């Protein structure tokens, strides 16, 4: 049976840990097998991307496969062809498809009609490849202690935040989330995270107080306040100002705190330039790890059959 990776809950905790451990081996050059030899995958994107597109294209090439980049405007679907027909057609040519789109529902519909693995490369609701990779970055840093550290997400309750809730549940992590009133993460993703926490022993604490979330944290994570396809509203920026990751907020965290950002960053909004540069090495290692984790994910999805 072909496996999709539309949401983090599409894999089990055991499978998640296996992917993380495989990423560790792949990064260290201990596994350089060409798992995609003879396979062709497409990247179907409706939104811009630097990291996700390039890391997937490089990952596919390094695994011996071929990739095709499809910008939605260049497909007949942009002229009104039924998405279900696009999905059924592309399934006949390709071995897998990686999709970035504005609508999670659209991605689910595509996956329903496809009989090849569909990988979510970001939607309005979720960014599972990002959080899987971020958890690998933390595993690399904290090892098995990962389950005991305090991770704080501060900022907008967006697709990245939603996926962190599920990631905490899947891997049994201690996650604190601080978002302003009116900008909370999705209740569906929160519930999915909570349900998984009951199995894995993780915990999720939601608050509107950024200081409480960051207090004695080992990791502070943030993301942009205006995501792709969202309109910029002054009212939202104002509400998020107390959640800016700056020196003052970070002074509440542990002295050895690690700061993470999925990128792209809007310096001066969710993070100050000073803090960004001080933690730049960690943030760019986080970006690099997208490549290794996605190779491990592709290995997982394409060695199942
Ligand atoms: N973090 C991330 O997904 O970056 P891109 O938008 O550049 O792909
Ligand atoms: N929340 C951001 C993440 C970018 C990787 C967005 O959706 O634009």
Short mmCIF file of C-alpha atoms and ligand atoms in Angstrom, two decimals:
data_model
loop_
_atom_site.label_atom_id
_atom_site.label_comp_id
_atom_site.label_asym_id
_atom_site.label_seq_id
_atom_site.Cartn_x
_atom_site.Cartn_y
_atom_site.Cartn_z
CA UNK A 1 0.00 0.00 0.00
CA UNK A 2 1.35 3.39 -0.94
CA UNK A 3 1.81 5.72 2.00
CA UNK A 4 1.07 9.43 1.97
CA UNK A 5 2.68 12.04 4.17
CA UNK A 6 -0.02 14.70 4.31
CA UNK A 7 0.03 15.17 8.08
CA UNK A 8 2.48 14.06 10.74
CA UNK A 9 -0.11 11.63 12.11
CA UNK A 10 0.21 9.62 8.87
CA UNK A 11 3.22 7.96 10.46
CA UNK A 12 3.37 6.12 13.79
CA UNK A 13 5.70 7.17 16.63
CA UNK A 14 7.92 4.14 15.86
CA UNK A 15 8.10 5.13 12.18
CA UNK A 16 8.85 8.73 13.15
CA UNK A 17 11.81 7.66 15.32
CA UNK A 18 13.05 5.36 12.56
CA UNK A 19 13.05 8.26 10.07
CA UNK A 20 14.94 10.46 12.55
CA UNK A 21 17.53 7.75 13.17
CA UNK A 22 17.88 7.11 9.42
CA UNK A 23 18.39 10.86 8.86
CA UNK A 24 21.20 10.73 11.42
CA UNK A 25 22.94 7.92 9.51
CA UNK A 26 22.34 9.54 6.12
CA UNK A 27 23.77 12.87 7.32
CA UNK A 28 26.91 11.11 8.57
CA UNK A 29 27.41 9.28 5.26
CA UNK A 30 26.65 5.86 6.80
CA UNK A 31 23.82 5.22 4.34
CA UNK A 32 24.24 6.44 0.79
CA UNK A 33 22.02 3.89 -0.95
CA UNK A 34 20.14 5.08 -4.04
CA UNK A 35 16.63 4.36 -2.85
CA UNK A 36 15.00 6.20 -5.76
CA UNK A 37 16.95 4.64 -8.63
CA UNK A 38 14.66 4.52 -11.69
CA UNK A 39 11.93 6.59 -10.02
CA UNK A 40 10.53 9.97 -11.05
CA UNK A 41 8.89 12.36 -8.58
CA UNK A 42 7.25 15.71 -9.27
CA UNK A 43 7.12 18.82 -7.14
CA UNK A 44 3.78 20.56 -7.69
CA UNK A 45 3.91 24.02 -6.11
CA UNK A 46 1.48 26.94 -6.05
CA UNK A 47 3.59 29.06 -3.68
CA UNK A 48 7.22 30.22 -3.56
CA UNK A 49 9.85 28.05 -1.87
CA UNK A 50 13.60 28.12 -1.37
CA UNK A 51 14.40 25.39 1.15
CA UNK A 52 11.66 22.85 0.50
CA UNK A 53 11.98 22.87 -3.28
CA UNK A 54 15.77 22.80 -3.43
CA UNK A 55 16.28 20.31 -0.60
CA UNK A 56 13.75 17.91 -2.16
CA UNK A 57 15.24 18.23 -5.64
CA UNK A 58 18.76 17.61 -4.27
CA UNK A 59 17.50 14.75 -2.08
CA UNK A 60 15.84 13.04 -5.05
CA UNK A 61 18.98 13.45 -7.20
CA UNK A 62 21.24 12.11 -4.44
CA UNK A 63 18.95 9.10 -4.01
CA UNK A 64 19.30 8.33 -7.73
CA UNK A 65 15.84 9.50 -8.80
CA UNK A 66 14.65 12.19 -11.21
CA UNK A 67 12.42 15.16 -10.40
CA UNK A 68 10.15 17.45 -12.38
CA UNK A 69 9.15 20.87 -11.07
CA UNK A 70 5.54 21.82 -11.84
CA UNK A 71 4.42 25.34 -11.08
CA UNK A 72 0.63 25.23 -10.92
CA UNK A 73 0.23 28.06 -13.45
CA UNK A 74 1.87 25.86 -16.08
CA UNK A 75 -0.67 23.05 -15.65
CA UNK A 76 -4.14 22.74 -17.17
CA UNK A 77 -5.57 22.81 -13.64
CA UNK A 78 -4.85 26.56 -13.73
CA UNK A 79 -7.32 26.77 -16.65
CA UNK A 80 -9.96 24.87 -14.76
CA UNK A 81 -9.12 21.19 -15.27
CA UNK A 82 -10.53 19.15 -12.44
CA UNK A 83 -7.90 18.54 -9.75
CA UNK A 84 -9.09 14.93 -9.47
CA UNK A 85 -8.28 14.40 -13.15
CA UNK A 86 -4.88 16.03 -12.73
CA UNK A 87 -4.20 13.68 -9.82
CA UNK A 88 -5.32 10.58 -11.74
CA UNK A 89 -3.26 11.57 -14.79
CA UNK A 90 -0.07 12.38 -12.89
CA UNK A 91 -0.35 9.07 -10.99
CA UNK A 92 0.10 7.28 -14.33
CA UNK A 93 3.49 8.91 -15.02
CA UNK A 94 5.08 9.48 -11.65
CA UNK A 95 6.22 7.41 -8.69
CA UNK A 96 5.52 10.13 -6.12
CA UNK A 97 4.45 13.76 -5.82
CA UNK A 98 5.42 16.54 -3.42
CA UNK A 99 2.81 19.30 -3.18
CA UNK A 100 2.88 22.83 -1.76
CA UNK A 101 -0.47 24.56 -1.92
CA UNK A 102 -2.70 27.11 -0.24
CA UNK A 103 -5.44 24.68 0.71
CA UNK A 104 -5.05 21.59 2.88
CA UNK A 105 -8.43 20.34 1.57
CA UNK A 106 -7.11 20.54 -1.98
CA UNK A 107 -4.10 18.45 -1.01
CA UNK A 108 -6.34 15.88 0.68
CA UNK A 109 -8.53 15.73 -2.44
CA UNK A 110 -5.46 15.24 -4.64
CA UNK A 111 -4.23 12.45 -2.35
CA UNK A 112 -7.61 10.73 -2.41
CA UNK A 113 -7.50 10.38 -6.18
CA UNK A 114 -3.82 9.52 -6.48
CA UNK A 115 -2.34 6.06 -6.19
CA UNK A 116 1.26 7.20 -5.66
CA UNK A 117 2.70 8.63 -2.40
CA UNK A 118 1.70 12.27 -1.86
CA UNK A 119 3.96 14.39 0.35
CA UNK A 120 2.82 17.66 1.89
CA UNK A 121 5.40 20.37 1.24
CA UNK A 122 3.29 22.95 3.16
CA UNK A 123 -0.36 23.94 3.18
CA UNK A 124 -2.30 26.62 5.05
CA UNK A 125 -2.75 24.08 7.88
CA UNK A 126 0.41 22.00 8.12
CA UNK A 127 4.10 21.71 7.30
CA UNK A 128 5.00 18.14 8.34
CA UNK A 129 8.37 17.91 6.50
CA UNK A 130 9.54 20.99 8.41
CA UNK A 131 8.65 19.77 11.87
CA UNK A 132 9.95 16.24 11.23
CA UNK A 133 13.26 17.82 10.24
CA UNK A 134 13.23 20.20 13.22
CA UNK A 135 12.76 17.26 15.56
CA UNK A 136 15.76 15.62 13.87
CA UNK A 137 17.77 18.80 14.57
CA UNK A 138 16.81 18.57 18.22
CA UNK A 139 17.62 14.85 18.32
CA UNK A 140 21.06 15.66 16.92
CA UNK A 141 21.55 18.23 19.68
CA UNK A 142 19.90 16.62 22.70
CA UNK A 143 19.93 12.88 21.84
CA UNK A 144 17.55 10.76 23.87
CA UNK A 145 17.11 13.69 26.32
CA UNK A 146 14.88 15.22 23.67
CA UNK A 147 11.78 14.05 25.55
CA UNK A 148 12.82 15.89 28.73
CA UNK A 149 13.65 19.34 27.36
CA UNK A 150 11.26 22.29 27.33
CA UNK A 151 10.39 23.50 23.83
CA UNK A 152 8.60 26.84 23.46
CA UNK A 153 6.84 28.00 20.31
CA UNK A 154 6.02 31.71 20.41
CA UNK A 155 4.14 33.72 17.80
CA UNK A 156 1.37 33.08 15.31
CA UNK A 157 -0.75 29.93 15.66
CA UNK A 158 -0.13 29.01 12.02
CA UNK A 159 0.64 25.91 9.92
CA UNK A 160 4.06 25.47 11.58
CA UNK A 161 2.56 25.86 15.06
CA UNK A 162 -0.25 23.38 14.24
CA UNK A 163 2.30 20.83 13.12
CA UNK A 164 4.41 21.31 16.26
CA UNK A 165 1.38 20.22 18.30
CA UNK A 166 1.26 16.95 16.40
CA UNK A 167 5.07 16.60 16.52
CA UNK A 168 5.03 16.91 20.32
CA UNK A 169 2.37 14.21 20.46
CA UNK A 170 4.08 11.87 18.01
CA UNK A 171 7.52 12.06 19.64
CA UNK A 172 6.38 12.53 23.26
CA UNK A 173 7.87 16.01 23.70
CA UNK A 174 7.20 18.81 26.22
CA UNK A 175 5.81 21.69 24.18
CA UNK A 176 4.71 25.12 25.42
CA UNK A 177 2.90 27.32 22.90
CA UNK A 178 2.31 31.05 23.39
CA UNK A 179 0.05 32.79 20.88
CA UNK A 180 -2.08 35.94 21.25
CA UNK A 181 -5.83 35.71 21.69
CA UNK A 182 -7.47 35.30 18.32
CA UNK A 183 -4.33 33.77 16.74
CA UNK A 184 -4.35 30.36 18.43
CA UNK A 185 -3.45 27.16 16.55
CA UNK A 186 -6.17 24.95 15.10
CA UNK A 187 -8.22 22.98 17.63
CA UNK A 188 -8.16 19.94 15.31
CA UNK A 189 -4.35 19.81 15.36
CA UNK A 190 -4.33 20.49 19.10
CA UNK A 191 -6.67 17.55 19.68
CA UNK A 192 -4.58 15.30 17.44
CA UNK A 193 -1.48 16.30 19.42
CA UNK A 194 -3.22 15.68 22.75
CA UNK A 195 -4.47 12.25 21.61
CA UNK A 196 -0.94 11.25 20.63
CA UNK A 197 0.47 12.61 23.91
CA UNK A 198 -1.69 10.08 25.76
CA UNK A 199 0.17 7.30 23.94
CA UNK A 200 3.68 8.75 23.96
CA UNK A 201 3.77 10.65 27.27
CA UNK A 202 4.25 14.06 25.64
CA UNK A 203 2.60 17.24 26.93
CA UNK A 204 1.23 20.38 25.34
CA UNK A 205 0.58 23.58 27.27
CA UNK A 206 -1.15 26.49 25.54
CA UNK A 207 -0.90 30.02 26.93
CA UNK A 208 -1.18 33.63 25.85
CA UNK A 209 1.83 34.53 28.02
CA UNK A 210 5.13 34.40 26.08
CA UNK A 211 7.26 34.75 29.23
CA UNK A 212 5.59 31.73 30.81
CA UNK A 213 6.21 29.69 27.66
CA UNK A 214 9.85 30.71 27.34
CA UNK A 215 10.71 30.45 31.06
CA UNK A 216 13.65 28.06 31.47
CA UNK A 217 13.12 26.72 27.96
CA UNK A 218 15.88 24.78 26.22
CA UNK A 219 14.49 25.71 22.81
CA UNK A 220 12.61 28.78 21.59
CA UNK A 221 11.00 28.47 18.15
CA UNK A 222 9.28 31.12 16.08
CA UNK A 223 7.91 31.68 12.58
CA UNK A 224 6.67 34.62 10.52
CA UNK A 225 3.58 36.55 11.60
CA UNK A 226 2.25 36.82 8.04
CA UNK A 227 2.30 33.50 6.23
CA UNK A 228 2.16 33.05 2.47
CA UNK A 229 -1.29 33.89 1.05
CA UNK A 230 -2.26 35.84 4.20
CA UNK A 231 -3.05 39.55 4.17
CA UNK A 232 -0.90 41.74 6.36
CA UNK A 233 -3.02 43.39 9.06
CA UNK A 234 -1.67 46.03 11.47
CA UNK A 235 -3.94 44.72 14.20
CA UNK A 236 -2.31 41.28 13.99
CA UNK A 237 1.24 42.70 14.03
CA UNK A 238 0.35 44.76 17.11
CA UNK A 239 -1.10 41.73 18.89
CA UNK A 240 2.08 39.75 18.15
CA UNK A 241 4.64 42.38 19.22
CA UNK A 242 4.94 40.99 22.81
CA UNK A 243 5.81 37.62 21.25
CA UNK A 244 8.87 38.90 19.39
CA UNK A 245 11.93 36.75 20.08
CA UNK A 246 14.34 39.40 21.33
CA UNK A 247 17.05 39.56 24.01
CA UNK A 248 14.57 40.53 26.70
CA UNK A 249 12.19 37.63 26.05
CA UNK A 250 15.11 35.20 25.74
CA UNK A 251 16.51 36.30 29.12
CA UNK A 252 13.72 34.16 30.62
CA UNK A 253 14.98 31.01 28.90
CA UNK A 254 17.92 28.85 30.00
CA UNK A 255 21.30 30.49 29.32
CA UNK A 256 22.17 27.68 26.86
CA UNK A 257 18.85 28.07 24.96
CA UNK A 258 18.73 27.19 21.26
CA UNK A 259 16.69 29.46 18.98
CA UNK A 260 15.00 27.93 15.94
CA UNK A 261 13.27 29.42 12.92
CA UNK A 262 11.95 27.48 9.93
CA UNK A 263 12.77 30.42 7.61
CA UNK A 264 12.19 32.65 5.73
CA UNK A 265 12.48 35.15 8.61
CA UNK A 266 11.10 38.67 8.77
CA UNK A 267 13.74 40.25 10.96
CA UNK A 268 12.39 43.01 13.16
CA UNK A 269 9.02 41.25 13.46
CA UNK A 270 8.98 37.74 14.97
CA UNK A 271 12.74 37.85 15.70
CA UNK A 272 15.27 40.65 16.05
CA UNK A 273 18.25 40.71 13.72
CA UNK A 274 20.56 40.53 16.75
CA UNK A 275 19.00 37.32 18.06
CA UNK A 276 18.79 35.83 14.57
CA UNK A 277 22.52 36.39 13.96
CA UNK A 278 23.50 35.18 17.43
CA UNK A 279 21.79 31.84 16.73
CA UNK A 280 22.48 31.80 12.97
CA UNK A 281 24.65 28.67 13.02
CA UNK A 282 21.90 26.68 14.67
CA UNK A 283 19.20 28.10 12.38
CA UNK A 284 21.15 27.26 9.21
CA UNK A 285 21.96 23.78 10.50
CA UNK A 286 18.20 23.46 10.97
CA UNK A 287 17.76 24.52 7.31
CA UNK A 288 20.44 22.04 6.15
CA UNK A 289 18.71 19.21 7.97
CA UNK A 290 15.69 19.50 5.67
CA UNK A 291 17.83 17.70 3.08
CA UNK A 292 18.89 14.80 5.33
CA UNK A 293 15.46 14.30 6.89
CA UNK A 294 13.68 14.36 3.54
CA UNK A 295 16.10 11.74 2.22
CA UNK A 296 15.17 9.58 5.21
CA UNK A 297 11.47 10.27 4.61
CA UNK A 298 11.78 9.30 0.93
CA UNK A 299 13.67 6.14 1.94
CA UNK A 300 10.80 5.32 4.31
CA UNK A 301 8.03 5.98 1.75
CA UNK A 302 9.72 4.17 -1.13
CA UNK A 303 11.05 1.10 0.62
CA UNK A 304 7.64 0.21 2.11
CA UNK A 305 6.37 -1.58 -0.99
N1 LIG B 1 10.99 26.50 5.67
C1 LIG B 1 10.54 26.39 4.41
O1 LIG B 1 9.67 25.59 4.10
O2 LIG B 1 11.15 27.22 3.54
P1 LIG B 1 10.73 27.49 2.03
O3 LIG B 1 9.43 28.25 2.07
O4 LIG B 1 11.85 28.31 1.47
O5 LIG B 1 10.57 26.18 1.33
N1 LIG B 2 4.13 29.90 8.13
C1 LIG B 2 4.97 30.12 6.99
C2 LIG B 2 5.98 29.03 6.85
C3 LIG B 2 6.95 29.19 5.73
C4 LIG B 2 7.90 28.03 5.62
C5 LIG B 2 4.11 30.24 5.74
O1 LIG B 2 3.18 29.45 5.58
O2 LIG B 2 4.37 31.12 4.91
#
